[in-house]
Amino acid sequence: PLLALAVLDHSVDFRAPDGRGVDLVAALLSPLKDGPVHLQKISGVSRLLRDDILCESLRMAKDPDAVRLLLMRPEQRLSAA
């Protein structure tokens, strides 16, 4: 699977139940045969993006490496540093 994450300059009103605009957009691309894995991964991304502190950190990230570190599990961060 390949995850693409975009931080928009301006939020978009998708009429979310919380009334907040969207400025972080994630897309997950997977092979057709990986349906169950794709659902697991997109569910994980959804859980991650519910974390307001993480979302703010993603907005402030200066480059792709900073984003990758933020999205890693804590135990993976040590080996990536």
mmCIF file of N, CA and C in Angstrom:
data_model
loop_
_atom_site.group_PDB
_atom_site.id
_atom_site.type_symbol
_atom_site.label_atom_id
_atom_site.label_comp_id
_atom_site.label_asym_id
_atom_site.label_seq_id
_atom_site.Cartn_x
_atom_site.Cartn_y
_atom_site.Cartn_z
ATOM 1 N N PRO A 1 0.820 -1.208 0.000
ATOM 2 C CA PRO A 1 0.000 0.000 0.000
ATOM 3 C C PRO A 1 0.859 1.266 0.000
ATOM 4 N N LEU A 2 0.350 2.303 -0.587
ATOM 5 C CA LEU A 2 1.020 3.595 -0.637
ATOM 6 C C LEU A 2 0.091 4.637 -0.044
ATOM 7 N N LEU A 3 0.598 5.387 0.931
ATOM 8 C CA LEU A 3 -0.190 6.436 1.570
ATOM 9 C C LEU A 3 0.289 7.788 1.071
ATOM 10 N N ALA A 4 -0.643 8.604 0.612
ATOM 11 C CA ALA A 4 -0.350 9.988 0.241
ATOM 12 C C ALA A 4 -1.109 10.888 1.208
ATOM 13 N N LEU A 5 -0.416 11.888 1.724
ATOM 14 C CA LEU A 5 -1.019 12.810 2.677
ATOM 15 C C LEU A 5 -0.789 14.233 2.171
ATOM 16 N N ALA A 6 -1.852 15.013 2.136
ATOM 17 C CA ALA A 6 -1.742 16.402 1.693
ATOM 18 C C ALA A 6 -2.241 17.325 2.802
ATOM 19 N N VAL A 7 -1.524 18.430 2.971
ATOM 20 C CA VAL A 7 -1.953 19.491 3.880
ATOM 21 C C VAL A 7 -2.401 20.650 2.998
ATOM 22 N N LEU A 8 -3.672 20.971 3.073
ATOM 23 C CA LEU A 8 -4.235 22.012 2.219
ATOM 24 C C LEU A 8 -3.983 23.401 2.791
ATOM 25 N N ASP A 9 -3.815 24.374 1.923
ATOM 26 C CA ASP A 9 -3.625 25.759 2.365
ATOM 27 C C ASP A 9 -4.876 26.321 3.037
ATOM 28 N N HIS A 10 -6.035 25.897 2.563
ATOM 29 C CA HIS A 10 -7.313 26.362 3.108
ATOM 30 C C HIS A 10 -8.189 25.149 3.372
ATOM 31 N N SER A 11 -8.921 25.196 4.469
ATOM 32 C CA SER A 11 -9.790 24.058 4.771
ATOM 33 C C SER A 11 -10.990 24.037 3.826
ATOM 34 N N VAL A 12 -11.519 22.825 3.635
ATOM 35 C CA VAL A 12 -12.665 22.604 2.767
ATOM 36 C C VAL A 12 -13.828 22.155 3.647
ATOM 37 N N ASP A 13 -15.000 22.718 3.413
ATOM 38 C CA ASP A 13 -16.185 22.358 4.174
ATOM 39 C C ASP A 13 -16.845 21.134 3.552
ATOM 40 N N PHE A 14 -16.705 19.989 4.223
ATOM 41 C CA PHE A 14 -17.354 18.764 3.778
ATOM 42 C C PHE A 14 -18.611 18.484 4.613
ATOM 43 N N ARG A 15 -19.058 19.502 5.341
ATOM 44 C CA ARG A 15 -20.241 19.378 6.206
ATOM 45 C C ARG A 15 -20.102 18.231 7.190
ATOM 46 N N ALA A 16 -18.914 18.172 7.817
ATOM 47 C CA ALA A 16 -18.645 17.133 8.808
ATOM 48 C C ALA A 16 -19.525 17.339 10.041
ATOM 49 N N PRO A 17 -19.848 16.269 10.735
ATOM 50 C CA PRO A 17 -20.690 16.383 11.930
ATOM 51 C C PRO A 17 -20.123 17.339 12.992
ATOM 52 N N ASP A 18 -18.793 17.444 13.063
ATOM 53 C CA ASP A 18 -18.190 18.345 14.057
ATOM 54 C C ASP A 18 -18.126 19.791 13.572
ATOM 55 N N GLY A 19 -18.518 20.028 12.321
ATOM 56 C CA GLY A 19 -18.553 21.376 11.787
ATOM 57 C C GLY A 19 -17.203 21.941 11.386
ATOM 58 N N ARG A 20 -16.150 21.159 11.544
ATOM 59 C CA ARG A 20 -14.807 21.647 11.210
ATOM 60 C C ARG A 20 -14.484 21.381 9.747
ATOM 61 N N GLY A 21 -13.738 22.306 9.155
ATOM 62 C CA GLY A 21 -13.277 22.120 7.789
ATOM 63 C C GLY A 21 -12.147 21.103 7.740
ATOM 64 N N VAL A 22 -11.883 20.599 6.564
ATOM 65 C CA VAL A 22 -10.849 19.592 6.358
ATOM 66 C C VAL A 22 -9.640 20.245 5.701
ATOM 67 N N ASP A 23 -8.461 20.071 6.333
ATOM 68 C CA ASP A 23 -7.232 20.570 5.713
ATOM 69 C C ASP A 23 -6.155 19.494 5.623
ATOM 70 N N LEU A 24 -6.457 18.291 6.118
ATOM 71 C CA LEU A 24 -5.573 17.134 5.949
ATOM 72 C C LEU A 24 -6.338 16.095 5.129
ATOM 73 N N VAL A 25 -5.737 15.670 4.026
ATOM 74 C CA VAL A 25 -6.385 14.707 3.148
ATOM 75 C C VAL A 25 -5.438 13.522 2.972
ATOM 76 N N ALA A 26 -5.960 12.317 3.200
ATOM 77 C CA ALA A 26 -5.160 11.102 3.048
ATOM 78 C C ALA A 26 -5.770 10.234 1.959
ATOM 79 N N ALA A 27 -4.896 9.622 1.170
ATOM 80 C CA ALA A 27 -5.327 8.659 0.158
ATOM 81 C C ALA A 27 -4.450 7.423 0.295
ATOM 82 N N LEU A 28 -5.072 6.274 0.326
ATOM 83 C CA LEU A 28 -4.346 5.015 0.434
ATOM 84 C C LEU A 28 -4.570 4.212 -0.837
ATOM 85 N N LEU A 29 -3.488 3.881 -1.516
ATOM 86 C CA LEU A 29 -3.557 3.100 -2.757
ATOM 87 C C LEU A 29 -3.040 1.695 -2.480
ATOM 88 N N SER A 30 -3.820 0.708 -2.872
ATOM 89 C CA SER A 30 -3.458 -0.695 -2.649
ATOM 90 C C SER A 30 -3.818 -1.513 -3.874
ATOM 91 N N PRO A 31 -3.115 -2.636 -4.074
ATOM 92 C CA PRO A 31 -3.504 -3.540 -5.160
ATOM 93 C C PRO A 31 -4.911 -4.083 -4.906
ATOM 94 N N LEU A 32 -5.618 -4.375 -5.954
ATOM 95 C CA LEU A 32 -6.985 -4.863 -5.855
ATOM 96 C C LEU A 32 -7.079 -6.105 -4.969
ATOM 97 N N LYS A 33 -6.086 -6.971 -5.032
ATOM 98 C CA LYS A 33 -6.112 -8.215 -4.267
ATOM 99 C C LYS A 33 -5.940 -8.001 -2.759
ATOM 100 N N ASP A 34 -5.563 -6.796 -2.335
ATOM 101 C CA ASP A 34 -5.294 -6.513 -0.925
ATOM 102 C C ASP A 34 -6.473 -5.866 -0.210
ATOM 103 N N GLY A 35 -7.694 -6.195 -0.603
ATOM 104 C CA GLY A 35 -8.877 -5.581 -0.007
ATOM 105 C C GLY A 35 -8.895 -5.563 1.503
ATOM 106 N N PRO A 36 -8.750 -6.721 2.185
ATOM 107 C CA PRO A 36 -8.781 -6.718 3.652
ATOM 108 C C PRO A 36 -7.639 -5.905 4.276
ATOM 109 N N VAL A 37 -6.451 -6.004 3.687
ATOM 110 C CA VAL A 37 -5.312 -5.228 4.199
ATOM 111 C C VAL A 37 -5.580 -3.738 4.009
ATOM 112 N N HIS A 38 -6.137 -3.380 2.862
ATOM 113 C CA HIS A 38 -6.464 -1.978 2.583
ATOM 114 C C HIS A 38 -7.423 -1.434 3.645
ATOM 115 N N LEU A 39 -8.455 -2.197 3.962
ATOM 116 C CA LEU A 39 -9.418 -1.753 4.979
ATOM 117 C C LEU A 39 -8.762 -1.589 6.339
ATOM 118 N N GLN A 40 -7.857 -2.502 6.694
ATOM 119 C CA GLN A 40 -7.124 -2.382 7.962
ATOM 120 C C GLN A 40 -6.295 -1.108 7.981
ATOM 121 N N LYS A 41 -5.582 -0.861 6.892
ATOM 122 C CA LYS A 41 -4.697 0.307 6.824
ATOM 123 C C LYS A 41 -5.492 1.610 6.860
ATOM 124 N N ILE A 42 -6.565 1.701 6.103
ATOM 125 C CA ILE A 42 -7.343 2.946 6.067
ATOM 126 C C ILE A 42 -8.016 3.181 7.419
ATOM 127 N N SER A 43 -8.394 2.104 8.098
ATOM 128 C CA SER A 43 -8.949 2.221 9.441
ATOM 129 C C SER A 43 -7.892 2.784 10.394
ATOM 130 N N GLY A 44 -6.659 2.314 10.255
ATOM 131 C CA GLY A 44 -5.563 2.818 11.084
ATOM 132 C C GLY A 44 -5.289 4.291 10.832
ATOM 133 N N VAL A 45 -5.310 4.686 9.568
ATOM 134 C CA VAL A 45 -5.110 6.096 9.215
ATOM 135 C C VAL A 45 -6.225 6.943 9.828
ATOM 136 N N SER A 46 -7.443 6.460 9.749
ATOM 137 C CA SER A 46 -8.579 7.176 10.327
ATOM 138 C C SER A 46 -8.389 7.381 11.834
ATOM 139 N N ARG A 47 -7.950 6.332 12.524
ATOM 140 C CA ARG A 47 -7.702 6.455 13.970
ATOM 141 C C ARG A 47 -6.601 7.470 14.257
ATOM 142 N N LEU A 48 -5.530 7.419 13.475
ATOM 143 C CA LEU A 48 -4.419 8.358 13.676
ATOM 144 C C LEU A 48 -4.882 9.807 13.526
ATOM 145 N N LEU A 49 -5.704 10.048 12.514
ATOM 146 C CA LEU A 49 -6.106 11.423 12.213
ATOM 147 C C LEU A 49 -7.178 11.965 13.166
ATOM 148 N N ARG A 50 -7.580 11.166 14.129
ATOM 149 C CA ARG A 50 -8.475 11.663 15.184
ATOM 150 C C ARG A 50 -7.690 12.329 16.305
ATOM 151 N N ASP A 51 -6.373 12.185 16.271
ATOM 152 C CA ASP A 51 -5.492 12.743 17.300
ATOM 153 C C ASP A 51 -5.160 14.195 16.935
ATOM 154 N N ASP A 52 -5.746 15.140 17.678
ATOM 155 C CA ASP A 52 -5.547 16.561 17.368
ATOM 156 C C ASP A 52 -4.087 16.993 17.441
ATOM 157 N N ILE A 53 -3.338 16.434 18.383
ATOM 158 C CA ILE A 53 -1.921 16.801 18.520
ATOM 159 C C ILE A 53 -1.137 16.302 17.307
ATOM 160 N N LEU A 54 -1.400 15.069 16.884
ATOM 161 C CA LEU A 54 -0.733 14.537 15.698
ATOM 162 C C LEU A 54 -1.086 15.370 14.468
ATOM 163 N N CYS A 55 -2.352 15.704 14.319
ATOM 164 C CA CYS A 55 -2.772 16.495 13.152
ATOM 165 C C CYS A 55 -2.066 17.847 13.120
ATOM 166 N N GLU A 56 -1.965 18.479 14.262
ATOM 167 C CA GLU A 56 -1.273 19.777 14.303
ATOM 168 C C GLU A 56 0.205 19.599 13.962
ATOM 169 N N SER A 57 0.814 18.510 14.438
ATOM 170 C CA SER A 57 2.220 18.227 14.112
ATOM 171 C C SER A 57 2.392 17.977 12.620
ATOM 172 N N LEU A 58 1.443 17.268 12.013
ATOM 173 C CA LEU A 58 1.502 17.034 10.559
ATOM 174 C C LEU A 58 1.403 18.353 9.797
ATOM 175 N N ARG A 59 0.551 19.244 10.275
ATOM 176 C CA ARG A 59 0.416 20.556 9.616
ATOM 177 C C ARG A 59 1.719 21.355 9.692
ATOM 178 N N MET A 60 2.455 21.177 10.768
ATOM 179 C CA MET A 60 3.685 21.951 10.993
ATOM 180 C C MET A 60 4.917 21.290 10.373
ATOM 181 N N ALA A 61 4.796 20.026 9.956
ATOM 182 C CA ALA A 61 5.949 19.290 9.414
ATOM 183 C C ALA A 61 6.540 20.031 8.223
ATOM 184 N N LYS A 62 7.849 20.097 8.177
ATOM 185 C CA LYS A 62 8.545 20.871 7.139
ATOM 186 C C LYS A 62 8.906 20.057 5.908
ATOM 187 N N ASP A 63 8.949 18.720 6.036
ATOM 188 C CA ASP A 63 9.346 17.898 4.892
ATOM 189 C C ASP A 63 8.789 16.483 5.036
ATOM 190 N N PRO A 64 8.877 15.684 3.965
ATOM 191 C CA PRO A 64 8.327 14.321 4.003
ATOM 192 C C PRO A 64 8.937 13.439 5.091
ATOM 193 N N ASP A 65 10.227 13.610 5.385
ATOM 194 C CA ASP A 65 10.852 12.797 6.435
ATOM 195 C C ASP A 65 10.218 13.080 7.797
ATOM 196 N N ALA A 66 9.893 14.328 8.062
ATOM 197 C CA ALA A 66 9.239 14.679 9.326
ATOM 198 C C ALA A 66 7.858 14.029 9.408
ATOM 199 N N VAL A 67 7.150 13.999 8.299
ATOM 200 C CA VAL A 67 5.825 13.362 8.261
ATOM 201 C C VAL A 67 5.967 11.864 8.515
ATOM 202 N N ARG A 68 6.944 11.226 7.862
ATOM 203 C CA ARG A 68 7.155 9.784 8.058
ATOM 204 C C ARG A 68 7.416 9.465 9.521
ATOM 205 N N LEU A 69 8.258 10.248 10.165
ATOM 206 C CA LEU A 69 8.545 10.019 11.582
ATOM 207 C C LEU A 69 7.290 10.151 12.436
ATOM 208 N N LEU A 70 6.469 11.128 12.141
ATOM 209 C CA LEU A 70 5.242 11.323 12.906
ATOM 210 C C LEU A 70 4.277 10.148 12.749
ATOM 211 N N LEU A 71 4.275 9.509 11.577
ATOM 212 C CA LEU A 71 3.336 8.431 11.310
ATOM 213 C C LEU A 71 3.841 7.050 11.729
ATOM 214 N N MET A 72 5.097 6.962 12.149
ATOM 215 C CA MET A 72 5.656 5.681 12.597
ATOM 216 C C MET A 72 5.185 5.346 14.006
ATOM 217 N N ARG A 73 5.158 4.050 14.276
ATOM 218 C CA ARG A 73 4.910 3.619 15.651
ATOM 219 C C ARG A 73 6.111 4.052 16.490
ATOM 220 N N PRO A 74 5.915 4.319 17.777
ATOM 221 C CA PRO A 74 7.030 4.791 18.617
ATOM 222 C C PRO A 74 8.258 3.881 18.558
ATOM 223 N N GLU A 75 8.069 2.572 18.541
ATOM 224 C CA GLU A 75 9.224 1.666 18.526
ATOM 225 C C GLU A 75 9.981 1.732 17.200
ATOM 226 N N GLN A 76 9.321 2.148 16.121
ATOM 227 C CA GLN A 76 9.994 2.288 14.827
ATOM 228 C C GLN A 76 10.790 3.585 14.768
ATOM 229 N N ARG A 77 10.359 4.590 15.510
ATOM 230 C CA ARG A 77 11.037 5.889 15.466
ATOM 231 C C ARG A 77 12.478 5.799 15.911
ATOM 232 N N LEU A 78 12.744 4.957 16.902
ATOM 233 C CA LEU A 78 14.107 4.828 17.425
ATOM 234 C C LEU A 78 15.066 4.338 16.352
ATOM 235 N N SER A 79 14.637 3.369 15.572
ATOM 236 C CA SER A 79 15.536 2.818 14.543
ATOM 237 C C SER A 79 15.638 3.744 13.336
ATOM 238 N N ALA A 80 14.676 4.640 13.149
ATOM 239 C CA ALA A 80 14.693 5.549 12.006
ATOM 240 C C ALA A 80 15.541 6.792 12.288
ATOM 241 N N ALA A 81 15.768 7.098 13.544
ATOM 242 C CA ALA A 81 16.492 8.331 13.895
ATOM 243 C C ALA A 81 17.968 8.226 13.587
#
